[in-house]
Short mmCIF file of C-alpha atoms and ligand atoms in Angstrom, two decimals:
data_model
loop_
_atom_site.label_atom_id
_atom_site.label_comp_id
_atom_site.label_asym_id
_atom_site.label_seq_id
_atom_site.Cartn_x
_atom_site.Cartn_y
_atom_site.Cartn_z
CA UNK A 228 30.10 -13.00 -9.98
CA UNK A 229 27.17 -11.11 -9.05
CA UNK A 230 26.62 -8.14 -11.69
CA UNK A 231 26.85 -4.29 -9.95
CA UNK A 232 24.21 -1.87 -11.30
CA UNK A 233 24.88 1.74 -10.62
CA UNK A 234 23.07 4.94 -10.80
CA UNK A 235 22.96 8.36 -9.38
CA UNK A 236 19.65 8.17 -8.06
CA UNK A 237 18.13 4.45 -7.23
CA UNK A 238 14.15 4.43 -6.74
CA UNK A 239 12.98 1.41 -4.61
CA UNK A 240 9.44 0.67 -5.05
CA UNK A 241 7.19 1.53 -8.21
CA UNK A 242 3.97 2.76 -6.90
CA UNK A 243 2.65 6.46 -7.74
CA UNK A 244 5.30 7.70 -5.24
CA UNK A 245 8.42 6.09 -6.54
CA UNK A 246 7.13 6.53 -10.58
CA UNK A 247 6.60 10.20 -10.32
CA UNK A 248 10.25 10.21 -8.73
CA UNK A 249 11.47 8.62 -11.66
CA UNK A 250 9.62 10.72 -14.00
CA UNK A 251 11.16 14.05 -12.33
CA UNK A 252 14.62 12.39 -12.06
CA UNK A 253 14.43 11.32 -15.64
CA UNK A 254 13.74 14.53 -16.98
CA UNK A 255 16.25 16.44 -14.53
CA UNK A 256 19.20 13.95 -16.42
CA UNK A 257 19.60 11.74 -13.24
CA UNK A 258 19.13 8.13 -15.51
CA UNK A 259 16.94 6.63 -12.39
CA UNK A 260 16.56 3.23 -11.96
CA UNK A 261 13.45 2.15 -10.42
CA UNK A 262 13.69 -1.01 -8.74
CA UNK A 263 10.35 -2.40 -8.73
CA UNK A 264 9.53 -4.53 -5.56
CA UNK A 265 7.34 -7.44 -4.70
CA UNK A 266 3.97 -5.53 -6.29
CA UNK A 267 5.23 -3.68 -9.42
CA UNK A 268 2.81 -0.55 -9.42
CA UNK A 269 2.21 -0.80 -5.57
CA UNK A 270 -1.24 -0.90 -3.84
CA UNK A 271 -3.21 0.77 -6.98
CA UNK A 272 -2.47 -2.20 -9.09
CA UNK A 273 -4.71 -4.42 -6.60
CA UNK A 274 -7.79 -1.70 -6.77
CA UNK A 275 -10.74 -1.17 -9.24
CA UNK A 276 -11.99 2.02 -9.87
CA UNK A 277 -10.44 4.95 -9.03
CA UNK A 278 -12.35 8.49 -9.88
CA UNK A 279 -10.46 10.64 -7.59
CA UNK A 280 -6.59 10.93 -9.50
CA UNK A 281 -6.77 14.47 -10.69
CA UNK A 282 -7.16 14.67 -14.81
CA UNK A 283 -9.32 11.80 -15.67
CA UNK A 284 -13.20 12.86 -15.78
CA UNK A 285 -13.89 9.42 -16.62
CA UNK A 286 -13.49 6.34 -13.77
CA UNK A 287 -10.59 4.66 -14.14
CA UNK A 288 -8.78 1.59 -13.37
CA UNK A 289 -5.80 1.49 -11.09
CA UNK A 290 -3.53 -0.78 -12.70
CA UNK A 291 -4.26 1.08 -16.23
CA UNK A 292 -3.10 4.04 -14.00
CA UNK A 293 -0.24 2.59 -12.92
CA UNK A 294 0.88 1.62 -16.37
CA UNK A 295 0.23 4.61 -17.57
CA UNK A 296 3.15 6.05 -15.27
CA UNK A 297 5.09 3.30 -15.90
CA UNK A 298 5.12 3.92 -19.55
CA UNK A 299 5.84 7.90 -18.98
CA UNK A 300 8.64 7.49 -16.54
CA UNK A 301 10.06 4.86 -19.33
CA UNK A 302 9.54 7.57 -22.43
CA UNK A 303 11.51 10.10 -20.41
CA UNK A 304 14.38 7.60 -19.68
CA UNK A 305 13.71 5.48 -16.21
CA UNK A 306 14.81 2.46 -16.50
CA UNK A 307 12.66 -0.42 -14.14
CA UNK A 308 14.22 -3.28 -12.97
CA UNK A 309 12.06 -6.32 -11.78
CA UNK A 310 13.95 -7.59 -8.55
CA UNK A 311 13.65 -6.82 -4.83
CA UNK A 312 16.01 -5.26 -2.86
CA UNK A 313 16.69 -7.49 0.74
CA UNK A 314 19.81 -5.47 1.98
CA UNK A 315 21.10 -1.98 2.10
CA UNK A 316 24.17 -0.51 3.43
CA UNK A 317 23.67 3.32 4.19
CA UNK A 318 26.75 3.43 6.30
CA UNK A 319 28.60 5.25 3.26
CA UNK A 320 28.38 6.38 -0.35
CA UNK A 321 27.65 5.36 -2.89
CA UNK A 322 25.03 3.80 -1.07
CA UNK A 323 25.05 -0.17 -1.77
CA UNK A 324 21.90 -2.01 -2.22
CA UNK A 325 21.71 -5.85 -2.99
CA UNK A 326 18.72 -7.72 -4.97
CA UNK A 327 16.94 -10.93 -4.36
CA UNK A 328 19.45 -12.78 -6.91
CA UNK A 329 22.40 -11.04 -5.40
CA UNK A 330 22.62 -8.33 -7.79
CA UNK A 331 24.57 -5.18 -6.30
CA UNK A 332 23.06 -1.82 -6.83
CA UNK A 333 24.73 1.45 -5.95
CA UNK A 334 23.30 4.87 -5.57
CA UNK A 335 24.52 8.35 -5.26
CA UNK A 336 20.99 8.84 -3.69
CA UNK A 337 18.20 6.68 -2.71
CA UNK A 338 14.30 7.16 -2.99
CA UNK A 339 12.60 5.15 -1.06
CA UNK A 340 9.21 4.52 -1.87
CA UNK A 341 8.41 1.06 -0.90
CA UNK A 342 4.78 1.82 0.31
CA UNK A 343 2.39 -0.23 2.97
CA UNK A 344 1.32 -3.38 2.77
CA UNK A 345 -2.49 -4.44 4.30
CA UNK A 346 -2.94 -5.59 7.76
CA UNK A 347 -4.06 -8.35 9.43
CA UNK A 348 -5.92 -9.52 12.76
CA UNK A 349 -3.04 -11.78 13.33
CA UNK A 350 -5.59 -14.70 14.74
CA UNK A 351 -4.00 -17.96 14.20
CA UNK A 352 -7.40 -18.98 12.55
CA UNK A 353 -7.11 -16.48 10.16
CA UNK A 354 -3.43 -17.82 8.99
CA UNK A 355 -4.87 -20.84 8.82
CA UNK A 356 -7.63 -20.20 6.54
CA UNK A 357 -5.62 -17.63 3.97
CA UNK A 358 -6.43 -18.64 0.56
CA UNK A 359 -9.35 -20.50 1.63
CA UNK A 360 -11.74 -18.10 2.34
CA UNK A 361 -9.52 -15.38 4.04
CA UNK A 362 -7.88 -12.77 2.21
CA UNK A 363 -7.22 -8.98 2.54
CA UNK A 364 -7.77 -7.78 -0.88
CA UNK A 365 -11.61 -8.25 -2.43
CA UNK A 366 -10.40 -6.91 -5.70
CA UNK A 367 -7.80 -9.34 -5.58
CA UNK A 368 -9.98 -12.33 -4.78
CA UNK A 369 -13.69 -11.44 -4.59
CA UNK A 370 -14.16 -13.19 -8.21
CA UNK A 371 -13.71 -16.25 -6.33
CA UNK A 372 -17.13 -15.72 -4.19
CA UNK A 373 -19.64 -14.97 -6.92
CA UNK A 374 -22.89 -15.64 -5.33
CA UNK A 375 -21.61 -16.56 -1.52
CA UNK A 376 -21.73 -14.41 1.52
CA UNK A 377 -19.12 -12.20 2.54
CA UNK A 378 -18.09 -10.15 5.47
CA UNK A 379 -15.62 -7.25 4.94
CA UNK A 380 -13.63 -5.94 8.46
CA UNK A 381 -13.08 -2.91 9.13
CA UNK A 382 -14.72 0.71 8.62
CA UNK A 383 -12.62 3.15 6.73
CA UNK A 384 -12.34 3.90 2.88
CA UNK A 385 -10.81 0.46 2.11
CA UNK A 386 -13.36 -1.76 3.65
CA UNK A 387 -16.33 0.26 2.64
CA UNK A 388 -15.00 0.15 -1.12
CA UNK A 389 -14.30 -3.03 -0.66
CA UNK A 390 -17.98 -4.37 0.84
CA UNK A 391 -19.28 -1.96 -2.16
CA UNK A 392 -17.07 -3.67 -4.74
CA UNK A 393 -17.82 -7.24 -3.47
CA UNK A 394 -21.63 -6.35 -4.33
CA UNK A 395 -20.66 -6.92 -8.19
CA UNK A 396 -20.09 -10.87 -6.74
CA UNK A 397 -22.21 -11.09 -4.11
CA UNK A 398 -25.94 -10.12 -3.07
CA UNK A 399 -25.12 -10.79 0.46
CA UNK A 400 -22.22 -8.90 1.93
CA UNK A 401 -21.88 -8.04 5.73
CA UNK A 402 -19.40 -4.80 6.85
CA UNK A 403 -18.61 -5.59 10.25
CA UNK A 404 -17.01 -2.96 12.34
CA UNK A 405 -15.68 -2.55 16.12
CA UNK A 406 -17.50 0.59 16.05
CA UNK A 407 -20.38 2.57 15.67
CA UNK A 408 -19.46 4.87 13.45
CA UNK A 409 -17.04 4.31 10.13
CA UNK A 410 -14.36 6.76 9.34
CA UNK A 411 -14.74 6.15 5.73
CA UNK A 412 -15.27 9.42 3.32
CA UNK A 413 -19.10 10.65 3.48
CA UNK A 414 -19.44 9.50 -0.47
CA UNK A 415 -18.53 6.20 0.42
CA UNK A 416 -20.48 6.06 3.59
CA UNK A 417 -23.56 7.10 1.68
CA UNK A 418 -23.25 4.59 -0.96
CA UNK A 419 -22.79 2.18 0.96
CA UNK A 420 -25.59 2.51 3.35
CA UNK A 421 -28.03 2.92 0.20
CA UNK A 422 -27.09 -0.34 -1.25
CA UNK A 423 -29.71 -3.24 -0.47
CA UNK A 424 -26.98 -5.84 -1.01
CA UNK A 425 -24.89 -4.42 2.09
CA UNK A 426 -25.83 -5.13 5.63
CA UNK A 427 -23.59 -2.69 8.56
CA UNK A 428 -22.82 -5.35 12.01
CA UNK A 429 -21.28 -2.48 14.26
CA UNK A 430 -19.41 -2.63 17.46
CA UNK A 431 -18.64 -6.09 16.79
CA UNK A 432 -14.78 -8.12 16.28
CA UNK A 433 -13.60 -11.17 15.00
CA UNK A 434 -12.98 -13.59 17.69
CA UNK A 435 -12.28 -16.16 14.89
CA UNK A 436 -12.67 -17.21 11.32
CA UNK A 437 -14.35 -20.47 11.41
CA UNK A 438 -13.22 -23.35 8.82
CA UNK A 439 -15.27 -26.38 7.50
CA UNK A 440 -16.39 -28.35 4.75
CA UNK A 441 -13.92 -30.59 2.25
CA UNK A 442 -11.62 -29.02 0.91
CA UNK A 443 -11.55 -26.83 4.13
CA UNK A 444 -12.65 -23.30 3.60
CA UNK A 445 -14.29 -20.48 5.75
CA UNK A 446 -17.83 -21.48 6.51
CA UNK A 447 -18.73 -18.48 9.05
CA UNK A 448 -17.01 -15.78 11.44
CA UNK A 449 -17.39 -15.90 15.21
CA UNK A 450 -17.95 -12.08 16.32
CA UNK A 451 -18.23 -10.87 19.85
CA UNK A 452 -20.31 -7.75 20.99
CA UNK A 453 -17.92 -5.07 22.25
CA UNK A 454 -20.15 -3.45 24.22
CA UNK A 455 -21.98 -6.46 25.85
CA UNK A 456 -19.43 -9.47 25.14
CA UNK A 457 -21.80 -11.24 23.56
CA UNK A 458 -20.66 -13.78 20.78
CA UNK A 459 -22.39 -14.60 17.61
CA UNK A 460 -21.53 -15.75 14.84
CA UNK A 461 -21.88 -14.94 10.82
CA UNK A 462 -22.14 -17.65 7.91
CA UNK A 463 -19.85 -16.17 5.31
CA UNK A 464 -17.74 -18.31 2.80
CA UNK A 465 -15.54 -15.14 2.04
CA UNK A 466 -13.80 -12.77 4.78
CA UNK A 467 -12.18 -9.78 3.68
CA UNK A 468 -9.69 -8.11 6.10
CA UNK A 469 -9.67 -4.22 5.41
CA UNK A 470 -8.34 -2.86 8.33
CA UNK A 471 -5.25 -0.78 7.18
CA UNK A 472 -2.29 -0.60 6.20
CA UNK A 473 1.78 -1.10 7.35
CA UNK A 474 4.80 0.45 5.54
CA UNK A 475 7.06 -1.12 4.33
CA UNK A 476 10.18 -0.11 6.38
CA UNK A 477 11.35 -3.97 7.63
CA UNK A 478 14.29 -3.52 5.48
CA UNK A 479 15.56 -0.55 7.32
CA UNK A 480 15.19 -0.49 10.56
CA UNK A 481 18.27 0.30 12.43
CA UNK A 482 19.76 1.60 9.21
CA UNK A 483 17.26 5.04 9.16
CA UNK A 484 15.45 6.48 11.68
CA UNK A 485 11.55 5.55 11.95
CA UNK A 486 8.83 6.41 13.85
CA UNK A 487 6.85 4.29 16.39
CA UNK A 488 4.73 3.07 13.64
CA UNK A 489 7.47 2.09 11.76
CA UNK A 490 6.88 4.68 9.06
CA UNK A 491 10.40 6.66 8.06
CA UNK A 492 10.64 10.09 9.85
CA UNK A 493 11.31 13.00 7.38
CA UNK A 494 12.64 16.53 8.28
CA UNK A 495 9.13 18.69 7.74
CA UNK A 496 8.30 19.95 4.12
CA UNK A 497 11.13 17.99 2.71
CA UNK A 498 11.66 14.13 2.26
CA UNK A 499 15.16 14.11 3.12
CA UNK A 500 15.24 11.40 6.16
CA UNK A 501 18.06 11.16 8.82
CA UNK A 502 20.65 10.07 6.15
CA UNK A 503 22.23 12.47 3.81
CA UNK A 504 21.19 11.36 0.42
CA UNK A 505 18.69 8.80 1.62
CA UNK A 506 14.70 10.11 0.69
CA UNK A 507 11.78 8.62 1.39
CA UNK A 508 8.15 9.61 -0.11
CA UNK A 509 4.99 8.20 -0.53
CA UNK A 510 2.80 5.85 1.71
CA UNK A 511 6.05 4.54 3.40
CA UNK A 512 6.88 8.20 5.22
CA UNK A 513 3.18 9.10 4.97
CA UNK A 514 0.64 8.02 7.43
CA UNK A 515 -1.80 10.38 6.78
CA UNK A 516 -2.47 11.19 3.49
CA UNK A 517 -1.78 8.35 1.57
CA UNK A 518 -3.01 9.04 -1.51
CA UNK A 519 -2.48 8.32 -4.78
CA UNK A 520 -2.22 11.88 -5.76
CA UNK A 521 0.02 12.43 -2.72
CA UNK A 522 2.37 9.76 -3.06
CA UNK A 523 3.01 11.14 -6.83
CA UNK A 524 3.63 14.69 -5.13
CA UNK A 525 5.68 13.33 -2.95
CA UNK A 526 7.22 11.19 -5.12
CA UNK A 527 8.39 14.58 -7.27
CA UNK A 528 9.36 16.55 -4.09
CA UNK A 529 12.02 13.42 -3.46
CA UNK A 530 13.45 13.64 -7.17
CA UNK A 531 13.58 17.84 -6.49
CA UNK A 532 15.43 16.73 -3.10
CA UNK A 533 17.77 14.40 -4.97
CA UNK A 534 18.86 16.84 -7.39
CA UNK A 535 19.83 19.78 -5.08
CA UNK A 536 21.29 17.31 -3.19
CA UNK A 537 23.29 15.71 -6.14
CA UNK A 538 24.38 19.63 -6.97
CA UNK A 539 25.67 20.79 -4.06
CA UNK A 540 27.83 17.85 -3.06
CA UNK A 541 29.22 18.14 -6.94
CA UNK A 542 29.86 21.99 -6.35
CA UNK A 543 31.66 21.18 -2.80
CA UNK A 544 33.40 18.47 -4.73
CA UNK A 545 34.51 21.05 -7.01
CA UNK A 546 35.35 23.65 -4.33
CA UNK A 547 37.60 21.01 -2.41
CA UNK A 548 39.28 20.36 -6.04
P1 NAP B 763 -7.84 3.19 7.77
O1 NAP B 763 -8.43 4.45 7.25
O2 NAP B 763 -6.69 3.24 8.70
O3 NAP B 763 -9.03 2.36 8.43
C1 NAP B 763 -8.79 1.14 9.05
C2 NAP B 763 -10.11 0.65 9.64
O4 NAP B 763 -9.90 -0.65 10.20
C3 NAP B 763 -10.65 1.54 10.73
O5 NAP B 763 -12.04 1.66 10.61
C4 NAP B 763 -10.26 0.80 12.00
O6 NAP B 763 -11.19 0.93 13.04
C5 NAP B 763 -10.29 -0.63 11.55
N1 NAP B 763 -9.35 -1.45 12.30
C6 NAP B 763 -8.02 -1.23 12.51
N2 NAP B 763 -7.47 -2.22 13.23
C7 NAP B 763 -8.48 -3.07 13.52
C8 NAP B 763 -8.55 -4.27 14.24
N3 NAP B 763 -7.47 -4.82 14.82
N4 NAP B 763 -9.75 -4.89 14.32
C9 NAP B 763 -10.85 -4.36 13.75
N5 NAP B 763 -10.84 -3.23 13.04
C10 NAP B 763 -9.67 -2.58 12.93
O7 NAP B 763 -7.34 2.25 6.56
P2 NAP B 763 -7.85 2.13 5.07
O8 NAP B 763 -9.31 2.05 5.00
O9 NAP B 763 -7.05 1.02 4.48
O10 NAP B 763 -7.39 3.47 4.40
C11 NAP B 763 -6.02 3.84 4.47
C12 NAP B 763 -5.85 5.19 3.80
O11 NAP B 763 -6.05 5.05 2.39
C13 NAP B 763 -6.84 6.24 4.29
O12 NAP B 763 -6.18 7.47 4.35
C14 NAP B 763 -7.89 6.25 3.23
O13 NAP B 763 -8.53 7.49 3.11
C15 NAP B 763 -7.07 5.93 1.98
N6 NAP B 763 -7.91 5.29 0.97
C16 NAP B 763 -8.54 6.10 0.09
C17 NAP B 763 -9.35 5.55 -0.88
C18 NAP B 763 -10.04 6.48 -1.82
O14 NAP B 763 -9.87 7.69 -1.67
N7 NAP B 763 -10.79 6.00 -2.79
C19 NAP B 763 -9.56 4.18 -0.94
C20 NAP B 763 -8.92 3.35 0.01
C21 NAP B 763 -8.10 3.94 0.96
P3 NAP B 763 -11.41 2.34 13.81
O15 NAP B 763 -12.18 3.18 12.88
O16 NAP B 763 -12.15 1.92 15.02
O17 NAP B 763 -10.03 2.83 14.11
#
């Protein structure tokens, strides 16, 4: 028989969100189990450098970060479970949560901080060449290009850190973006604009990724003009996609209410969502922001929310007694 693990408060994802929720629900004497998801230590465990996490003069790495909280949110008594949850049950409480191996969970409360996930172009050419040239993380996978050419999509923070990282790799790297302006952070812009290994294609999309050679991989990417139509095409053996992000709310739609995005709607200041007992904080409810540093403040406002919450159903309990 499948084994039941309960708790009062149940954290699903561990990124900077759900970790700080665990850290404050720890120390409050809530015993929170963090259940850790697909990426254990979300989105920063798939990113270099990070210099703007308050506290830390010196550059640091995200998935040192991310251990880092993993280790405090452990020392104060979290416990982390590696499994993914694949059904909930909010229709009463204890809530009732059930893992990838059929493990039952069940909460007094629920956190959820299950985060975004990158997005893609959804071309069929661009399926077809994942893992052989097309991928949306260069931190991930840039390693893998040393000495190619690469195009990065997209023009916010991501893809311009991304082009900038992929410069370590790569003395030829194209940002190409549907634009003609990025809405990256000045810094960024700036860097990236000085470095001679970087070369800006604006106002221009993928039409498709083109494959070739034996084994197959990406050999160039067809682009068309938005302002004029015209196509043309890019030699590049490595094509990041950096064009955002989704949450990750699959799970629960029809079971909480979201918002057209898909991201879960919150009641203003708080993170309680539209079920009692049920908060969400971090990237998932946050479309924004979405910061490190606001995920984690997020993440404590939900283990704050969790423990009024917790109090005043035990003090009506006691009332009704
Ligand atoms: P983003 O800011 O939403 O930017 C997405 C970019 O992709 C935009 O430039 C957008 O173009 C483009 N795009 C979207 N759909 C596209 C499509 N179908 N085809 C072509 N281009 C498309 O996403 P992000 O860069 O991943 O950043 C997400 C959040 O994380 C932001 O708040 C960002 O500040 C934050 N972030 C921060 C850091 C940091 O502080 N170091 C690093 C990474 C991310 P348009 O501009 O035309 O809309």
């Amino acid at each position: 028989m499948a084994a039941t693990i309960s708790t009062r408060m149940l954290i699903l994802g561990s990124g900077p969100a759900g970790l700080s929720a665990a850290i404050y629900g720890a120390r409050a004497g809530l015993a929170p189990i963090v259940v850790q998801g697909i990426q254990p230590g979300g989105q920063l465990t798939i990113t270099t450098d990070v210099e703007n996490y308050p506290g830390f003069a010196d550059v640091i790495q995200g998935p040192w970060l991310m251990e880092q909280m993993q280790k405090q949110a452990e020392h104060v008594g979290a416990k982390m479970v590696w499994d993914t949850i694949v059904e909930v049950d909010f229709s009463r409480r204890p809530f009732r949560l059930v893992g990838d191996g059929g493990t039952v969970y069940t909460g007094d409360t629920i956190v959820i901080a299950t985060g975004a996930q990158a997005r893609w172009l959804n071309l069929p050419s661009e399926e077809h060449l994942k893992g052989r040239g097309v991928s949306a993380c260069a931190t991930c996978d840039g390693f893998f290009y040393r000495g190619k050419k690469v195009a990065v999509i997209g023009g916010g923070n991501t893809a311009v850190e991304e082009a900038i990282y992929m410069t370590n790799h790569s003395h030829d790297v194209t940002l190409i973006h549907r634009r003609d302006s990025l809405r990256a952070e000045k810094i960024l812009q700036d860097r990236l604009f000085a470095h001679p290994s970087i070369n800006v294609l604006w106002n221009k999309e993928v039409v498709q990724f083109v494959g070739g050679g034996q084994p197959e991989g990406l050999v160039a990417v067809e682009l068309r003009d938005t302002r004029t139509g015209e196509v043309s095409r890019l030699e590049a053996e490595g094509g990041f996609v950096a064009i955002g992000h989704s949450p990750a709310t699959e799970l629960f739609k029809g079971k909480i209410a979201l918002d057209a995005d898909g991201y879960i709607k919150v009641e203003t200041g708080t993170t309680r969502t539209s079920i009692d007992g049920v908060f969400a904080c971090g990237d998932v409810m946050d479309k924004v922001y979405r910061q490190a540093v606001t995920a984690a403040g997020t993440g404590c406002m939900a283990a704050l929310d969790c423990e009024r919450f917790l109090a005043e159903a035990e003090f009506e309990a006691s009332v009704a007694a």
